[in-house]
Amino acid sequence: MLAEQGGFTEVKNPLFSTPGSLSNAWADYDNDGDLDLLVSIKGGELRLYRNDSEQFVSVGAVLGLPVAGDEIRGVSWGDYDGDGDVDIIAGSNVSPTPSRSYVYRNESGQGFVEVASEIGLTIPGRFSRQSNWVDFDNDGDLDLYATNRAGANRLYRNTDGKFVGLGFSSGTIDSRRTVGSCWFDADNDGDLDYFLANQSGDSDALMRNDGDKFVDVAPELNMHQTLRSQAEGGVGCAVGDYDNDGDFDLYVATYGKNLLYRNDGRGKFVEVGQSLHVGDPDHTVGAAWGDYDNDGLLDLIAVGYHRVDGVQVPFSKLYRNNAAGFEHVETYPNLLVAGDHGVEWVDFDEDGDLDLSVTDGYGTEGGHFLFRNELSDQARARMLSVWVLDAAGHHTQQGAEVRLYGRDNKVLASRIVSTGGGYNAQSARPVYFAVKSEGPVTLEVTFFSKDGPLRQVVENVELGQENGKQLVIRRKP
């Protein structure tokens, strides 16, 4: 154990032990300056916890979110109408009754109104998994990508707050059985591409954004994973720059051999999961990158389950990045048996280290659990949280890239504004850095536009002044 590492302490709340918890996502729904927690629970409840000075109060029911109904398999936060508060899409998972999706418009933090029919996002017949709020066409508003576990995936364009699905010529109607979808600029050309983690033996996809259509380039990049059995397939995916070289790599949680694709920065990806010791075959559901020990290197947690005597038993694997590869960490046993589906690193208490939020959907006890990270003050002082917003201060820049540079102009670390991950979730939160750097650093944000990448630079950013220091970067008009 590192000398600066103090362990993880479970945050106690009797409501957290509710069984059947599936997807978890964080956002500041009421714009009061701290992150709140949304959890989908079997039976149809969307439970929203307001963060009141690190005390969590269940407020979903009084704000208009459902307490029963269709089972919601995934939840994603995004300001689709650009009014300054984040809204929710919740996709149901009902069989044999045709499923649909629900959109809850945020009314200035005072309540939520279901508007899916009004805006064109009921998506009838959808057996929902990941939903991604992304601006795929760089026109300044959030579009929606909707995966389908038992039907065709669809991409919906946002025009003045109304959504219309793209047709077959776009290349986005895909009937492979998809669970995970991760959007990022895979080829560094200034627009968002997407990766599909596909289940039940289906091959994976990497869809290159060519402006007027999307093209699957996974076969030519050897990322498609053919010859799977029906019991194998991709489930979750997570984007992160684990080697601090300035480009974004991809981890894929699977039923089978887990995968880590290293981005070489020239449009190629190399699978290195086995050689770096994070590719063990298992029954893995979700994964998340986060520098939990604030040493400047992204670590990884993967969650899933084993079947023991016919019962699903949660497990997690925590991998510490040591620069040469990854070490399997078993120091924190309370983390390793808590979650089987949702997983998110988040600094909910804004003290300068990453806490862990997980869900247990199928275990004999079940629940959604939060573990507070207890790093030393010295280590916490290295964290920098960066909110990346549009010119109006709204959370609409999903997929924007943030990099830190040292005095020698070398990349220290890179992060991406979340486009979705964990298990069928998308949070609206800052990006988190921790770097061991002497003196100030330079921060660069890459926004996407129809005219190509737009880069904004902030120089002389000081670290070490206070725990969990925050910066807010607004896109220039």
mmCIF file of N, CA and C in Angstrom, residues 36-81:
data_model
loop_
_atom_site.group_PDB
_atom_site.id
_atom_site.type_symbol
_atom_site.label_atom_id
_atom_site.label_comp_id
_atom_site.label_asym_id
_atom_site.label_seq_id
_atom_site.Cartn_x
_atom_site.Cartn_y
_atom_site.Cartn_z
ATOM 1 N N ASP A 36 -25.094 15.026 -7.392
ATOM 2 C CA ASP A 36 -26.173 14.206 -6.868
ATOM 3 C C ASP A 36 -26.160 12.850 -7.580
ATOM 4 N N LEU A 37 -26.823 11.874 -6.993
ATOM 5 C CA LEU A 37 -26.745 10.488 -7.464
ATOM 6 C C LEU A 37 -28.108 10.003 -7.948
ATOM 7 N N LEU A 38 -28.119 9.406 -9.159
ATOM 8 C CA LEU A 38 -29.318 8.797 -9.726
ATOM 9 C C LEU A 38 -29.071 7.303 -9.886
ATOM 10 N N VAL A 39 -30.037 6.483 -9.441
ATOM 11 C CA VAL A 39 -29.920 5.023 -9.523
ATOM 12 C C VAL A 39 -31.200 4.457 -10.098
ATOM 13 N N SER A 40 -31.075 3.546 -11.058
ATOM 14 C CA SER A 40 -32.255 2.815 -11.538
ATOM 15 C C SER A 40 -32.366 1.510 -10.758
ATOM 16 N N ILE A 41 -33.596 1.189 -10.349
ATOM 17 C CA ILE A 41 -33.829 0.053 -9.469
ATOM 18 C C ILE A 41 -34.916 -0.822 -10.080
ATOM 19 N N LYS A 42 -34.722 -2.130 -10.006
ATOM 20 C CA LYS A 42 -35.722 -3.059 -10.521
ATOM 21 C C LYS A 42 -37.087 -2.754 -9.916
ATOM 22 N N GLY A 43 -38.099 -2.886 -10.728
ATOM 23 C CA GLY A 43 -39.439 -2.504 -10.306
ATOM 24 C C GLY A 43 -39.837 -1.151 -10.856
ATOM 25 N N GLY A 44 -38.874 -0.449 -11.472
ATOM 26 C CA GLY A 44 -39.214 0.784 -12.173
ATOM 27 C C GLY A 44 -38.860 2.073 -11.480
ATOM 28 N N GLU A 45 -38.289 2.015 -10.276
ATOM 29 C CA GLU A 45 -37.971 3.262 -9.580
ATOM 30 C C GLU A 45 -36.712 3.913 -10.151
ATOM 31 N N LEU A 46 -36.793 5.227 -10.327
ATOM 32 C CA LEU A 46 -35.610 6.049 -10.555
ATOM 33 C C LEU A 46 -35.377 6.826 -9.270
ATOM 34 N N ARG A 47 -34.383 6.417 -8.513
ATOM 35 C CA ARG A 47 -34.148 7.043 -7.215
ATOM 36 C C ARG A 47 -33.066 8.119 -7.362
ATOM 37 N N LEU A 48 -33.448 9.332 -7.045
ATOM 38 C CA LEU A 48 -32.525 10.461 -7.104
ATOM 39 C C LEU A 48 -32.195 10.902 -5.687
ATOM 40 N N TYR A 49 -30.903 10.943 -5.387
ATOM 41 C CA TYR A 49 -30.436 11.402 -4.085
ATOM 42 C C TYR A 49 -29.837 12.800 -4.237
ATOM 43 N N ARG A 50 -30.377 13.737 -3.494
ATOM 44 C CA ARG A 50 -29.784 15.066 -3.422
ATOM 45 C C ARG A 50 -28.639 15.038 -2.418
ATOM 46 N N ASN A 51 -27.505 15.540 -2.838
ATOM 47 C CA ASN A 51 -26.316 15.607 -1.997
ATOM 48 C C ASN A 51 -26.397 16.876 -1.156
ATOM 49 N N ASP A 52 -26.675 16.711 0.129
ATOM 50 C CA ASP A 52 -26.762 17.837 1.068
ATOM 51 C C ASP A 52 -25.568 17.776 2.008
ATOM 52 N N SER A 53 -24.496 18.437 1.620
ATOM 53 C CA SER A 53 -23.281 18.441 2.434
ATOM 54 C C SER A 53 -22.863 17.025 2.792
ATOM 55 N N GLU A 54 -22.859 16.160 1.757
ATOM 56 C CA GLU A 54 -22.429 14.767 1.852
ATOM 57 C C GLU A 54 -23.447 13.870 2.537
ATOM 58 N N GLN A 55 -24.624 14.393 2.854
ATOM 59 C CA GLN A 55 -25.742 13.573 3.296
ATOM 60 C C GLN A 55 -26.675 13.406 2.099
ATOM 61 N N PHE A 56 -27.169 12.187 1.888
ATOM 62 C CA PHE A 56 -27.935 11.902 0.683
ATOM 63 C C PHE A 56 -29.411 11.722 1.030
ATOM 64 N N VAL A 57 -30.242 12.563 0.419
ATOM 65 C CA VAL A 57 -31.678 12.588 0.677
ATOM 66 C C VAL A 57 -32.414 12.153 -0.580
ATOM 67 N N SER A 58 -33.279 11.153 -0.464
ATOM 68 C CA SER A 58 -34.026 10.647 -1.613
ATOM 69 C C SER A 58 -35.139 11.628 -1.983
ATOM 70 N N VAL A 59 -35.066 12.204 -3.200
ATOM 71 C CA VAL A 59 -36.006 13.251 -3.604
ATOM 72 C C VAL A 59 -36.697 12.943 -4.924
ATOM 73 N N GLY A 60 -36.385 11.802 -5.554
ATOM 74 C CA GLY A 60 -36.934 11.520 -6.871
ATOM 75 C C GLY A 60 -38.445 11.524 -6.918
ATOM 76 N N ALA A 61 -39.076 10.891 -5.938
ATOM 77 C CA ALA A 61 -40.537 10.771 -5.949
ATOM 78 C C ALA A 61 -41.213 12.134 -5.884
ATOM 79 N N VAL A 62 -40.722 13.016 -5.021
ATOM 80 C CA VAL A 62 -41.365 14.323 -4.883
ATOM 81 C C VAL A 62 -41.067 15.229 -6.081
ATOM 82 N N LEU A 63 -40.044 14.886 -6.854
ATOM 83 C CA LEU A 63 -39.697 15.693 -8.027
ATOM 84 C C LEU A 63 -40.292 15.142 -9.317
ATOM 85 N N GLY A 64 -41.073 14.069 -9.220
ATOM 86 C CA GLY A 64 -41.783 13.576 -10.397
ATOM 87 C C GLY A 64 -41.168 12.388 -11.086
ATOM 88 N N LEU A 65 -40.117 11.796 -10.522
ATOM 89 C CA LEU A 65 -39.533 10.597 -11.103
ATOM 90 C C LEU A 65 -40.318 9.370 -10.634
ATOM 91 N N PRO A 66 -40.349 8.310 -11.444
ATOM 92 C CA PRO A 66 -41.206 7.161 -11.104
ATOM 93 C C PRO A 66 -40.682 6.368 -9.919
ATOM 94 N N VAL A 67 -41.609 5.789 -9.185
ATOM 95 C CA VAL A 67 -41.255 4.882 -8.088
ATOM 96 C C VAL A 67 -41.595 3.435 -8.447
ATOM 97 N N ALA A 68 -42.278 3.235 -9.568
ATOM 98 C CA ALA A 68 -42.630 1.901 -10.045
ATOM 99 C C ALA A 68 -42.964 2.017 -11.523
ATOM 100 N N GLY A 69 -42.926 0.862 -12.198
ATOM 101 C CA GLY A 69 -43.251 0.854 -13.622
ATOM 102 C C GLY A 69 -42.283 -0.017 -14.391
ATOM 103 N N ASP A 70 -42.041 0.338 -15.656
ATOM 104 C CA ASP A 70 -41.113 -0.415 -16.482
ATOM 105 C C ASP A 70 -39.724 -0.437 -15.846
ATOM 106 N N GLU A 71 -39.076 -1.595 -15.903
ATOM 107 C CA GLU A 71 -37.709 -1.680 -15.392
ATOM 108 C C GLU A 71 -36.787 -0.812 -16.250
ATOM 109 N N ILE A 72 -36.065 0.078 -15.603
ATOM 110 C CA ILE A 72 -35.145 0.980 -16.300
ATOM 111 C C ILE A 72 -33.745 0.383 -16.245
ATOM 112 N N ARG A 73 -33.179 0.153 -17.431
ATOM 113 C CA ARG A 73 -31.892 -0.532 -17.496
ATOM 114 C C ARG A 73 -30.709 0.436 -17.533
ATOM 115 N N GLY A 74 -30.952 1.667 -17.944
ATOM 116 C CA GLY A 74 -29.856 2.614 -18.028
ATOM 117 C C GLY A 74 -30.334 4.036 -17.844
ATOM 118 N N VAL A 75 -29.458 4.907 -17.318
ATOM 119 C CA VAL A 75 -29.794 6.319 -17.101
ATOM 120 C C VAL A 75 -28.631 7.181 -17.561
ATOM 121 N N SER A 76 -28.951 8.263 -18.261
ATOM 122 C CA SER A 76 -27.928 9.174 -18.766
ATOM 123 C C SER A 76 -28.370 10.613 -18.581
ATOM 124 N N TRP A 77 -27.424 11.442 -18.085
ATOM 125 C CA TRP A 77 -27.673 12.859 -17.870
ATOM 126 C C TRP A 77 -27.130 13.675 -19.048
ATOM 127 N N GLY A 78 -27.903 14.659 -19.498
ATOM 128 C CA GLY A 78 -27.430 15.579 -20.522
ATOM 129 C C GLY A 78 -28.411 16.716 -20.714
ATOM 130 N N ASP A 79 -27.904 17.895 -21.000
ATOM 131 C CA ASP A 79 -28.752 19.082 -21.179
ATOM 132 C C ASP A 79 -29.184 19.166 -22.648
ATOM 133 N N TYR A 80 -30.162 18.322 -23.020
ATOM 134 C CA TYR A 80 -30.532 18.218 -24.432
ATOM 135 C C TYR A 80 -31.182 19.493 -24.962
ATOM 136 N N ASP A 81 -31.854 20.268 -24.078
ATOM 137 C CA ASP A 81 -32.548 21.477 -24.523
ATOM 138 C C ASP A 81 -31.747 22.746 -24.279
#
